[in-house]
Amino acid sequence: KNKFMMAIGWRKLILTTLVLGCIIAGCSADKETDKSDSQQDVELSATPLILDFDAVGGFKFISINSNVVWRINFVPSGWCFPNIQVSSGSATVNISAQTNKSETARTASMTITAQGAETITLTINQKGATIIDPDPNPGEEDYVEPDNTGMRPLTSGDFAKLMKLGWNLGNSLEAIVVNNGNYSGGETSWGNPVTTKILIDAVKASGFNTIRIPVSWSHKLINQSTFQISQQWKERVEEVINYALDNDMFVIINLHWDGGWLDQPIYSKQTELNTKLAALWKQIAIHFRNYDDRLLFAGTNEVHVAGNYNAPTNENLAVQNSFNQTFVNTVRATGGRNAYRHLVVQGYNTNIEFTYNSFVMPTDNVNNKLMVEVHYYDPYDFTLMESGAIKTEWGAAFVGGNVSNWGQEAWVNTTFGKMKSKFVNNGVPVILGEYGAMLRASLTGDALTRHITARNNYLEYVTNAAVQNGMVPIYWDNGFYGDKGFALFNRSTGAITDNGALQAIINGGAK
């Protein structure tokens, strides 16, 4: 009996062990199955996996699709980096590359990892620089040692406070004629007379201490392959600059519309356009290198896709931002006083909303010497529209009249406030490079009287709102006085042609 009971006990023990083993094995199998199922559920992919940058650098985007936390791992290369390293789920990541000043191409890599997923490798390639040396100023060095003579030790924020109120010499030095891709024309091509010191003296005497001189350069090239600018044209621009400096004014020169060749901010044109931009600015910067800090350079004007005023794509923004970077790099590379000069860079189409949402400040090898430029012509149907459903009145005083349903006082305050909060409050001054409203001189009687009053109210209000928000307002004057004109002065004699508009601007700037 005892042996029988012992046998039964062993059988129970063996059976229990087998059962427990099966349970344990089953649990393990379930865990393995769960783990396997969990691994199969992890999603991680990215596209594209190869990014090719031109030498000027810029921004490109990759799309990461995932349902877990992922990380971008990279060894700092000094020239490319992502805007974020860690995130969860799907996201668009901005990969930026700085300008490659060497002729040698370079490559970097990053990996994207997530627990339970295969590692993804991202390759970043960048072309070497194409060196174009037009030898723009024979006998002058491309680079000279930095020289801070005449360059006050002021940040751009403090410097801009000195600039007060400005006026544009519009439709003169930027006048250019384009015919089948060929550039011609000159200072008088758009109907204005040759600029004289008499005119600039009158501008200063009227209360302006800053002048913006829009300039075109492509119609004055003597070598199309090296983009060499005529020495005579550089000296003519210099002559007009000196009219203003002789009046102790601040002067901004730029590369204006210039026939529109920059209005192609797309990747396929990026290298070509930056090459020409660098060649032109190298010459301009060298020629004016010895001027003191009252002379400022502005890289471009209203760069956008020709004929398209809609919100820019990421591609448009990346290429337009690369223009700003090329401009800054090129000017600084000439040394001398340009190593300390205040430079002005533009938001996309100089549109305030686009600039507020999308502007990327270019890198600079000197601190606090950059300013941002925007323009303001809101509401369009009051300021610039030439035909159709135009509005001839503006502001609270004309509610119920022929007033646009947007772009009134509150809009001005909100729009300019964005520039103050994003830039001015952070030490980056804002140049309101253009603003104004055309004169509807074809109106008659009471309609004309009301329009003139409303227009003057607009000019005073916008000028004052700019000043109150820390911006430097520079009125757009196209030299034409009459229907659809903006002129404050007679370009031949310097006589004031629109005293009401002039006083409105001066009053707005004085408050």
Short mmCIF file of C-alpha atoms in Angstrom, two decimals:
data_model
loop_
_atom_site.label_atom_id
_atom_site.label_comp_id
_atom_site.label_asym_id
_atom_site.label_seq_id
_atom_site.Cartn_x
_atom_site.Cartn_y
_atom_site.Cartn_z
CA LYS A 1 0.00 0.00 0.00
CA ASN A 2 2.75 2.42 0.87
CA LYS A 3 4.53 1.68 -2.42
CA PHE A 4 1.24 2.15 -4.24
CA MET A 5 0.61 5.48 -2.55
CA MET A 6 4.16 6.59 -3.26
CA ALA A 7 3.67 5.76 -6.91
CA ILE A 8 0.50 7.78 -7.00
CA GLY A 9 2.35 10.68 -5.31
CA TRP A 10 5.12 10.62 -7.89
CA ARG A 11 2.55 10.56 -10.67
CA LYS A 12 0.85 13.62 -9.14
CA LEU A 13 4.17 15.40 -8.81
CA ILE A 14 5.10 14.66 -12.40
CA LEU A 15 1.65 15.69 -13.61
CA THR A 16 1.77 18.90 -11.58
CA THR A 17 5.23 19.68 -12.93
CA LEU A 18 4.07 19.10 -16.48
CA VAL A 19 1.03 21.28 -15.97
CA LEU A 20 3.05 24.05 -14.39
CA GLY A 21 5.60 23.75 -17.18
CA CYS A 22 2.91 24.07 -19.77
CA ILE A 23 1.45 27.07 -17.98
CA ILE A 24 4.85 28.73 -17.71
CA ALA A 25 5.70 27.87 -21.29
CA GLY A 26 2.34 29.15 -22.40
CA CYS A 27 2.83 32.41 -20.56
CA SER A 28 6.28 32.76 -22.06
CA ALA A 29 4.91 32.03 -25.46
CA ASP A 30 2.19 34.60 -24.90
CA LYS A 31 4.79 37.15 -23.84
CA GLU A 32 6.91 36.37 -26.85
CA THR A 33 3.82 36.68 -29.01
CA ASP A 34 2.95 39.99 -27.35
CA LYS A 35 6.51 41.22 -27.82
CA SER A 36 6.52 40.09 -31.42
CA ASP A 37 3.16 41.76 -32.02
CA SER A 38 4.48 44.95 -30.39
CA GLN A 39 7.53 44.94 -32.65
CA GLN A 40 5.40 44.43 -35.69
CA ASP A 41 3.24 47.41 -34.70
CA VAL A 42 6.16 49.86 -34.56
CA GLU A 43 6.19 52.17 -37.56
CA LEU A 44 9.17 54.27 -38.60
CA SER A 45 9.93 55.60 -42.07
CA ALA A 46 11.37 58.76 -43.57
CA THR A 47 11.55 60.40 -46.97
CA PRO A 48 13.68 61.52 -48.70
CA LEU A 49 16.78 59.78 -47.38
CA ILE A 50 19.25 61.84 -49.43
CA LEU A 51 19.35 65.63 -49.34
CA ASP A 52 21.46 67.48 -51.90
CA PHE A 53 22.33 71.11 -51.14
CA ASP A 54 23.93 73.70 -53.36
CA ALA A 55 26.96 75.53 -52.00
CA VAL A 56 24.87 78.45 -50.77
CA GLY A 57 23.08 76.17 -48.30
CA GLY A 58 19.52 76.72 -47.17
CA PHE A 59 16.78 74.45 -45.93
CA LYS A 60 15.23 71.18 -46.99
CA PHE A 61 12.57 69.05 -45.36
CA ILE A 62 12.15 65.39 -44.57
CA SER A 63 8.90 63.69 -43.56
CA ILE A 64 9.11 61.19 -40.70
CA ASN A 65 6.18 58.81 -40.26
CA SER A 66 5.99 56.94 -36.98
CA ASN A 67 3.71 55.89 -34.14
CA VAL A 68 6.38 55.93 -31.43
CA VAL A 69 9.03 58.21 -30.00
CA TRP A 70 11.98 58.62 -32.36
CA ARG A 71 15.31 60.41 -32.28
CA ILE A 72 17.59 61.99 -34.86
CA ASN A 73 21.20 61.23 -33.98
CA PHE A 74 23.89 63.36 -35.55
CA VAL A 75 27.49 64.26 -34.98
CA PRO A 76 27.74 68.07 -35.11
CA SER A 77 29.39 68.88 -38.42
CA GLY A 78 29.36 72.62 -38.02
CA TRP A 79 27.43 73.04 -41.23
CA CYS A 80 24.19 71.02 -41.14
CA PHE A 81 21.69 70.20 -38.42
CA PRO A 82 18.00 69.40 -37.84
CA ASN A 83 15.60 71.83 -36.20
CA ILE A 84 14.40 69.09 -33.79
CA GLN A 85 16.05 65.92 -32.50
CA VAL A 86 13.32 64.08 -30.64
CA SER A 87 9.61 63.81 -31.30
CA SER A 88 6.71 61.39 -31.18
CA GLY A 89 4.58 60.39 -34.12
CA SER A 90 4.77 61.87 -37.59
CA ALA A 91 6.46 65.20 -38.25
CA THR A 92 8.20 67.35 -40.86
CA VAL A 93 11.80 68.10 -39.94
CA ASN A 94 13.75 71.05 -41.33
CA ILE A 95 17.37 70.20 -42.16
CA SER A 96 19.49 73.31 -42.65
CA ALA A 97 22.88 73.63 -44.29
CA GLN A 98 25.17 76.62 -44.01
CA THR A 99 27.05 78.11 -46.93
CA ASN A 100 30.00 76.08 -48.18
CA LYS A 101 32.72 78.62 -48.90
CA SER A 102 35.16 75.95 -50.02
CA GLU A 103 35.34 74.59 -53.54
CA THR A 104 35.35 71.08 -52.04
CA ALA A 105 32.04 69.23 -51.72
CA ARG A 106 31.15 67.74 -48.35
CA THR A 107 28.92 65.02 -46.90
CA ALA A 108 27.39 64.33 -43.51
CA SER A 109 24.98 61.71 -42.21
CA MET A 110 22.34 61.38 -39.53
CA THR A 111 20.45 58.37 -38.22
CA ILE A 112 16.84 58.14 -37.16
CA THR A 113 16.14 55.54 -34.47
CA ALA A 114 13.20 54.27 -32.45
CA GLN A 115 12.94 51.34 -30.04
CA GLY A 116 11.91 48.23 -31.91
CA ALA A 117 12.56 49.70 -35.37
CA GLU A 118 15.38 49.42 -37.86
CA THR A 119 17.77 52.38 -37.97
CA ILE A 120 17.29 54.79 -40.86
CA THR A 121 20.29 56.62 -42.32
CA LEU A 122 19.93 60.11 -43.76
CA THR A 123 22.69 61.40 -46.08
CA ILE A 124 23.33 65.12 -46.56
CA ASN A 125 25.46 66.22 -49.52
CA GLN A 126 26.59 69.74 -50.35
CA LYS A 127 28.33 71.00 -53.46
CA GLY A 128 31.51 73.02 -53.31
CA ALA A 129 31.47 76.72 -54.07
CA THR A 130 31.91 77.96 -57.61
CA ILE A 131 34.38 80.79 -57.39
CA ILE A 132 33.63 83.66 -59.72
CA ASP A 133 36.02 86.55 -59.44
CA PRO A 134 35.08 89.39 -61.80
CA ASP A 135 37.98 91.50 -60.52
CA PRO A 136 35.47 94.34 -60.21
CA ASN A 137 37.89 96.96 -59.00
CA PRO A 138 41.34 96.50 -60.51
CA GLY A 139 44.00 97.50 -58.05
CA GLU A 140 41.76 96.86 -55.05
CA GLU A 141 41.93 93.76 -52.90
CA ASP A 142 38.92 91.46 -52.66
CA TYR A 143 39.50 91.41 -48.91
CA VAL A 144 41.19 93.89 -46.60
CA GLU A 145 41.65 93.78 -42.86
CA PRO A 146 38.62 94.94 -40.83
CA ASP A 147 38.55 98.66 -40.16
CA ASN A 148 36.14 100.16 -37.63
CA THR A 149 37.00 103.78 -38.42
CA GLY A 150 33.75 105.72 -38.64
CA MET A 151 31.76 102.67 -37.55
CA ARG A 152 30.10 103.51 -34.24
CA PRO A 153 30.03 100.69 -31.66
CA LEU A 154 26.23 100.52 -31.77
CA THR A 155 23.96 97.56 -32.17
CA SER A 156 21.58 97.79 -35.12
CA GLY A 157 18.79 98.31 -32.60
CA ASP A 158 20.43 101.43 -31.20
CA PHE A 159 21.60 102.57 -34.63
CA ALA A 160 18.07 102.41 -36.07
CA LYS A 161 16.85 104.83 -33.40
CA LEU A 162 19.02 107.47 -35.05
CA MET A 163 17.41 107.02 -38.47
CA LYS A 164 14.02 108.55 -37.56
CA LEU A 165 12.12 109.25 -40.81
CA GLY A 166 12.94 108.27 -44.39
CA TRP A 167 12.10 108.96 -48.04
CA ASN A 168 12.54 106.83 -51.19
CA LEU A 169 14.19 108.07 -54.37
CA GLY A 170 11.84 105.78 -56.28
CA ASN A 171 11.74 105.15 -60.03
CA SER A 172 15.14 106.70 -60.69
CA LEU A 173 18.35 104.70 -60.19
CA GLU A 174 16.42 101.43 -60.42
CA ALA A 175 14.82 102.36 -63.77
CA ILE A 176 15.52 99.48 -66.14
CA VAL A 177 14.06 98.28 -69.45
CA VAL A 178 13.71 94.54 -70.12
CA ASN A 179 13.18 93.28 -73.66
CA ASN A 180 13.33 89.54 -74.41
CA GLY A 181 15.64 88.98 -71.49
CA ASN A 182 17.96 91.83 -72.44
CA TYR A 183 18.49 94.70 -70.00
CA SER A 184 18.87 98.33 -70.99
CA GLY A 185 17.70 101.74 -69.85
CA GLY A 186 18.96 104.15 -67.23
CA GLU A 187 18.11 106.76 -64.63
CA THR A 188 15.55 108.64 -66.73
CA SER A 189 13.91 105.61 -68.41
CA TRP A 190 10.80 105.72 -66.22
CA GLY A 191 10.09 109.41 -66.68
CA ASN A 192 12.02 111.06 -63.87
CA PRO A 193 14.81 113.57 -64.52
CA VAL A 194 18.43 113.07 -63.49
CA THR A 195 18.72 113.28 -59.72
CA THR A 196 20.40 116.45 -58.48
CA LYS A 197 21.77 117.68 -55.17
CA ILE A 198 19.04 120.32 -55.20
CA LEU A 199 16.44 117.60 -54.80
CA ILE A 200 18.25 115.80 -51.98
CA ASP A 201 18.87 119.10 -50.19
CA ALA A 202 15.12 119.75 -50.33
CA VAL A 203 14.33 116.31 -48.93
CA LYS A 204 16.63 116.91 -45.96
CA ALA A 205 15.30 120.42 -45.37
CA SER A 206 11.75 119.05 -45.22
CA GLY A 207 12.49 116.88 -42.20
CA PHE A 208 13.80 113.55 -43.50
CA ASN A 209 17.14 112.24 -42.22
CA THR A 210 17.16 108.90 -44.05
CA ILE A 211 17.03 108.18 -47.77
CA ARG A 212 16.52 104.82 -49.44
CA ILE A 213 17.98 104.66 -52.95
CA PRO A 214 16.61 101.74 -54.99
CA VAL A 215 19.22 100.67 -57.57
CA SER A 216 19.31 98.33 -60.55
CA TRP A 217 22.62 96.96 -61.78
CA SER A 218 21.97 94.39 -64.54
CA HIS A 219 21.45 97.03 -67.24
CA LYS A 220 24.96 98.35 -66.57
CA LEU A 221 27.02 95.18 -66.97
CA ILE A 222 30.05 95.23 -69.25
CA ASN A 223 30.71 91.50 -68.90
CA GLN A 224 27.73 89.14 -68.85
CA SER A 225 29.75 86.06 -67.89
CA THR A 226 31.37 87.62 -64.80
CA PHE A 227 28.53 90.11 -64.17
CA GLN A 228 31.02 92.96 -64.12
CA ILE A 229 29.32 96.29 -63.42
CA SER A 230 30.31 99.42 -65.32
CA GLN A 231 32.64 101.60 -63.27
CA GLN A 232 30.79 104.63 -64.58
CA TRP A 233 27.51 103.35 -63.14
CA LYS A 234 29.04 102.65 -59.73
CA GLU A 235 30.40 106.18 -59.70
CA ARG A 236 26.98 107.63 -60.64
CA VAL A 237 25.34 105.77 -57.76
CA GLU A 238 28.15 107.03 -55.53
CA GLU A 239 27.50 110.60 -56.65
CA VAL A 240 23.86 110.40 -55.52
CA ILE A 241 24.87 108.75 -52.25
CA ASN A 242 27.22 111.64 -51.59
CA TYR A 243 24.40 114.16 -52.11
CA ALA A 244 22.71 112.58 -49.09
CA LEU A 245 25.84 112.06 -46.99
CA ASP A 246 26.77 115.70 -47.55
CA ASN A 247 23.47 116.45 -45.80
CA ASP A 248 24.44 114.08 -42.97
CA MET A 249 21.67 111.67 -43.88
CA PHE A 250 21.58 107.92 -43.48
CA VAL A 251 21.55 106.13 -46.85
CA ILE A 252 20.31 102.67 -47.83
CA ILE A 253 21.22 101.27 -51.24
CA ASN A 254 19.96 97.94 -52.49
CA LEU A 255 19.59 95.58 -55.40
CA HIS A 256 16.02 96.47 -56.35
CA TRP A 257 13.76 94.70 -58.87
CA ASP A 258 16.65 94.73 -61.38
CA GLY A 259 14.51 93.31 -64.16
CA GLY A 260 13.04 90.56 -62.01
CA TRP A 261 15.74 87.92 -62.41
CA LEU A 262 15.58 87.06 -58.69
CA ASP A 263 11.84 86.39 -58.80
CA GLN A 264 12.40 82.65 -59.27
CA PRO A 265 12.93 81.37 -55.69
CA ILE A 266 12.96 77.69 -56.64
CA TYR A 267 15.59 74.98 -56.08
CA SER A 268 16.38 74.54 -59.77
CA LYS A 269 17.43 78.22 -59.98
CA GLN A 270 19.04 78.56 -56.55
CA THR A 271 22.69 78.13 -57.53
CA GLU A 272 22.44 80.26 -60.66
CA LEU A 273 20.73 83.15 -58.89
CA ASN A 274 22.98 83.09 -55.84
CA THR A 275 26.04 83.09 -58.09
CA LYS A 276 24.94 86.30 -59.81
CA LEU A 277 23.80 87.86 -56.51
CA ALA A 278 27.20 87.20 -54.94
CA ALA A 279 29.07 88.55 -57.96
CA LEU A 280 27.09 91.80 -57.96
CA TRP A 281 27.27 92.38 -54.22
CA LYS A 282 30.99 91.67 -54.15
CA GLN A 283 31.55 94.54 -56.52
CA ILE A 284 29.12 96.90 -54.77
CA ALA A 285 30.60 96.11 -51.37
CA ILE A 286 34.19 96.64 -52.50
CA HIS A 287 33.41 99.91 -54.25
CA PHE A 288 31.67 101.38 -51.19
CA ARG A 289 33.83 99.64 -48.57
CA ASN A 290 35.46 102.84 -47.28
CA TYR A 291 32.22 104.65 -46.46
CA ASP A 292 31.30 105.12 -42.79
CA ASP A 293 28.31 103.59 -41.03
CA ARG A 294 25.80 106.12 -42.42
CA LEU A 295 25.75 103.97 -45.56
CA LEU A 296 23.75 100.75 -45.24
CA PHE A 297 23.37 97.92 -47.74
CA ALA A 298 20.06 96.11 -48.33
CA GLY A 299 20.39 92.78 -50.10
CA THR A 300 17.30 92.62 -52.29
CA ASN A 301 13.78 94.04 -52.50
CA GLU A 302 10.43 92.26 -52.86
CA VAL A 303 11.61 88.79 -53.89
CA HIS A 304 8.71 86.45 -54.70
CA VAL A 305 7.57 84.09 -57.45
CA ALA A 306 6.83 86.41 -60.37
CA GLY A 307 3.10 87.08 -60.62
CA ASN A 308 2.26 85.03 -57.51
CA TYR A 309 1.47 86.97 -54.33
CA ASN A 310 0.11 84.00 -52.41
CA ALA A 311 1.73 82.47 -49.35
CA PRO A 312 5.17 81.02 -50.21
CA THR A 313 5.97 77.32 -50.23
CA ASN A 314 8.75 75.87 -48.09
CA GLU A 315 10.85 75.79 -51.25
CA ASN A 316 10.24 79.48 -51.96
CA LEU A 317 11.17 80.39 -48.39
CA ALA A 318 14.32 78.28 -48.36
CA VAL A 319 15.64 79.77 -51.60
CA GLN A 320 14.73 83.36 -50.69
CA ASN A 321 16.37 82.91 -47.29
CA SER A 322 19.48 81.68 -49.09
CA PHE A 323 19.60 85.02 -50.96
CA ASN A 324 19.81 86.82 -47.61
CA GLN A 325 22.61 84.51 -46.49
CA THR A 326 24.57 84.97 -49.71
CA PHE A 327 24.28 88.74 -49.38
CA VAL A 328 25.54 88.79 -45.78
CA ASN A 329 28.40 86.36 -46.48
CA THR A 330 29.52 88.27 -49.58
CA VAL A 331 29.58 91.70 -47.96
CA ARG A 332 31.38 90.51 -44.82
CA ALA A 333 33.97 88.69 -46.94
CA THR A 334 35.22 92.01 -48.37
CA GLY A 335 36.46 93.18 -44.96
CA GLY A 336 37.34 96.80 -44.22
CA ARG A 337 34.41 98.77 -42.81
CA ASN A 338 32.06 96.20 -44.32
CA ALA A 339 33.10 93.92 -41.48
CA TYR A 340 31.07 96.22 -39.18
CA ARG A 341 28.47 97.70 -41.53
CA HIS A 342 24.76 97.50 -40.72
CA LEU A 343 23.03 95.28 -43.28
CA VAL A 344 19.34 95.01 -44.15
CA VAL A 345 17.76 91.66 -45.07
CA GLN A 346 14.24 91.09 -46.36
CA GLY A 347 11.29 88.91 -45.48
CA TYR A 348 9.57 87.02 -48.32
CA ASN A 349 8.11 89.66 -50.67
CA THR A 350 8.74 92.06 -47.75
CA ASN A 351 5.24 91.02 -46.67
CA ILE A 352 4.70 91.52 -42.94
CA GLU A 353 2.59 88.39 -42.42
CA PHE A 354 4.99 86.14 -44.33
CA THR A 355 7.94 87.69 -42.49
CA TYR A 356 6.30 87.20 -39.11
CA ASN A 357 5.49 83.56 -39.85
CA SER A 358 8.49 82.38 -41.85
CA PHE A 359 11.54 84.65 -41.69
CA VAL A 360 14.86 83.01 -40.82
CA MET A 361 17.62 85.36 -39.72
CA PRO A 362 20.82 84.67 -41.67
CA THR A 363 23.94 83.83 -39.71
CA ASP A 364 26.47 86.61 -39.39
CA ASN A 365 30.06 86.64 -38.14
CA VAL A 366 29.47 89.93 -36.34
CA ASN A 367 26.83 90.33 -33.65
CA ASN A 368 23.80 92.64 -33.77
CA LYS A 369 24.45 94.28 -37.14
CA LEU A 370 21.39 93.08 -39.08
CA MET A 371 18.03 94.76 -39.72
CA VAL A 372 14.85 93.26 -41.20
CA GLU A 373 12.92 95.02 -43.97
CA VAL A 374 9.19 94.85 -44.69
CA HIS A 375 6.80 96.98 -46.78
CA TYR A 376 3.21 98.07 -46.13
CA TYR A 377 0.49 98.89 -48.65
CA ASP A 378 -2.69 97.80 -46.87
CA PRO A 379 -5.49 97.98 -47.80
CA TYR A 380 -4.52 97.40 -51.42
CA ASP A 381 -7.77 98.77 -52.86
CA PHE A 382 -7.04 102.13 -51.21
CA THR A 383 -3.26 102.37 -51.65
CA LEU A 384 -2.28 100.77 -54.96
CA MET A 385 -5.25 99.47 -56.96
CA GLU A 386 -5.44 101.44 -60.20
CA SER A 387 -8.86 100.37 -61.50
CA GLY A 388 -11.90 98.34 -60.51
CA ALA A 389 -13.44 98.39 -57.05
CA ILE A 390 -11.04 101.00 -55.68
CA LYS A 391 -11.57 102.72 -52.33
CA THR A 392 -10.96 106.44 -52.09
CA GLU A 393 -11.39 106.89 -48.32
CA TRP A 394 -9.82 105.37 -45.22
CA GLY A 395 -10.15 105.38 -41.47
CA ALA A 396 -12.68 105.84 -38.69
CA ALA A 397 -13.51 109.38 -39.81
CA PHE A 398 -14.95 107.99 -43.04
CA VAL A 399 -16.91 104.97 -41.78
CA GLY A 400 -19.95 104.61 -44.01
CA GLY A 401 -18.14 106.15 -46.95
CA ASN A 402 -16.09 104.54 -49.70
CA VAL A 403 -13.94 102.61 -47.22
CA SER A 404 -12.45 99.13 -47.44
CA ASN A 405 -13.80 96.52 -45.02
CA TRP A 406 -10.29 95.77 -43.80
CA GLY A 407 -6.93 97.46 -43.31
CA GLN A 408 -8.14 100.23 -41.02
CA GLU A 409 -6.54 101.59 -37.81
CA ALA A 410 -6.86 98.40 -35.76
CA TRP A 411 -5.29 96.40 -38.58
CA VAL A 412 -2.31 98.76 -38.71
CA ASN A 413 -1.80 98.44 -34.95
CA THR A 414 -2.02 94.64 -34.98
CA THR A 415 0.20 94.22 -38.04
CA PHE A 416 2.95 96.54 -36.85
CA GLY A 417 2.67 95.05 -33.37
CA LYS A 418 3.75 91.72 -34.81
CA MET A 419 7.00 93.27 -36.01
CA LYS A 420 7.58 94.82 -32.61
CA SER A 421 6.95 91.62 -30.67
CA LYS A 422 8.98 89.34 -32.91
CA PHE A 423 11.88 91.58 -33.90
CA VAL A 424 12.13 94.99 -32.25
CA ASN A 425 11.58 93.67 -28.73
CA ASN A 426 14.35 91.14 -29.39
CA GLY A 427 16.90 93.70 -30.50
CA VAL A 428 16.36 93.37 -34.27
CA PRO A 429 15.24 96.67 -35.81
CA VAL A 430 12.66 96.75 -38.59
CA ILE A 431 12.93 99.01 -41.63
CA LEU A 432 9.54 99.86 -43.13
CA GLY A 433 11.24 100.26 -46.47
CA GLU A 434 8.14 101.34 -48.41
CA TYR A 435 4.64 102.56 -47.58
CA GLY A 436 2.21 105.07 -49.00
CA ALA A 437 -1.06 105.55 -50.86
CA MET A 438 -1.49 106.89 -54.37
CA LEU A 439 -3.21 110.20 -54.95
CA ARG A 440 -6.57 109.80 -56.77
CA ALA A 441 -6.28 113.17 -58.48
CA SER A 442 -8.89 112.28 -61.10
CA LEU A 443 -11.62 112.67 -58.46
CA THR A 444 -13.51 115.96 -58.38
CA GLY A 445 -15.41 118.14 -55.94
CA ASP A 446 -16.29 116.76 -52.51
CA ALA A 447 -15.01 113.29 -53.45
CA LEU A 448 -11.52 114.71 -54.07
CA THR A 449 -11.61 116.73 -50.84
CA ARG A 450 -12.64 113.71 -48.80
CA HIS A 451 -10.00 111.55 -50.50
CA ILE A 452 -7.17 113.98 -49.81
CA THR A 453 -8.18 114.27 -46.17
CA ALA A 454 -8.45 110.49 -45.80
CA ARG A 455 -5.12 109.93 -47.56
CA ASN A 456 -3.34 112.43 -45.32
CA ASN A 457 -4.92 110.78 -42.27
CA TYR A 458 -3.63 107.44 -43.51
CA LEU A 459 -0.08 108.70 -44.03
CA GLU A 460 0.05 110.32 -40.61
CA TYR A 461 -1.44 107.30 -38.83
CA VAL A 462 0.76 104.69 -40.54
CA THR A 463 3.90 106.78 -40.01
CA ASN A 464 3.12 107.23 -36.34
CA ALA A 465 2.19 103.57 -35.83
CA ALA A 466 5.53 102.57 -37.34
CA VAL A 467 7.42 104.90 -35.01
CA GLN A 468 5.44 103.75 -31.97
CA ASN A 469 6.33 100.15 -32.78
CA GLY A 470 10.03 100.90 -33.13
CA MET A 471 10.15 100.73 -36.94
CA VAL A 472 11.92 103.15 -39.30
CA PRO A 473 9.28 104.44 -41.77
CA ILE A 474 10.52 105.28 -45.27
CA TYR A 475 7.84 106.79 -47.52
CA TRP A 476 7.58 105.60 -51.14
CA ASP A 477 7.92 108.50 -53.61
CA ASN A 478 7.84 107.58 -57.30
CA GLY A 479 8.50 111.13 -58.54
CA PHE A 480 5.10 111.53 -60.22
CA TYR A 481 2.61 114.08 -58.98
CA GLY A 482 -0.86 113.63 -60.43
CA ASP A 483 -3.43 110.86 -60.66
CA LYS A 484 -1.99 107.67 -59.16
CA GLY A 485 1.15 109.52 -58.10
CA PHE A 486 3.14 109.47 -54.85
CA ALA A 487 5.42 112.50 -55.29
CA LEU A 488 6.11 114.95 -52.49
CA PHE A 489 8.71 116.94 -54.45
CA ASN A 490 9.30 118.20 -57.95
CA ARG A 491 12.29 116.09 -59.02
CA SER A 492 13.75 118.89 -61.17
CA THR A 493 13.50 121.84 -58.79
CA GLY A 494 13.09 120.30 -55.35
CA ALA A 495 9.88 122.29 -54.81
CA ILE A 496 7.25 120.67 -52.60
CA THR A 497 4.35 119.38 -54.71
CA ASP A 498 2.15 117.87 -52.00
CA ASN A 499 2.53 119.81 -48.78
CA GLY A 500 -0.49 118.16 -47.16
CA ALA A 501 0.94 114.66 -47.55
CA LEU A 502 4.41 115.85 -46.55
CA GLN A 503 3.16 117.45 -43.34
CA ALA A 504 1.09 114.38 -42.52
CA ILE A 505 4.23 112.23 -42.70
CA ILE A 506 6.33 114.71 -40.71
CA ASN A 507 3.61 115.01 -38.06
CA GLY A 508 3.30 111.24 -37.80
CA GLY A 509 7.03 110.88 -37.35
CA ALA A 510 7.19 113.55 -34.67
CA LYS A 511 4.64 112.02 -32.27
#
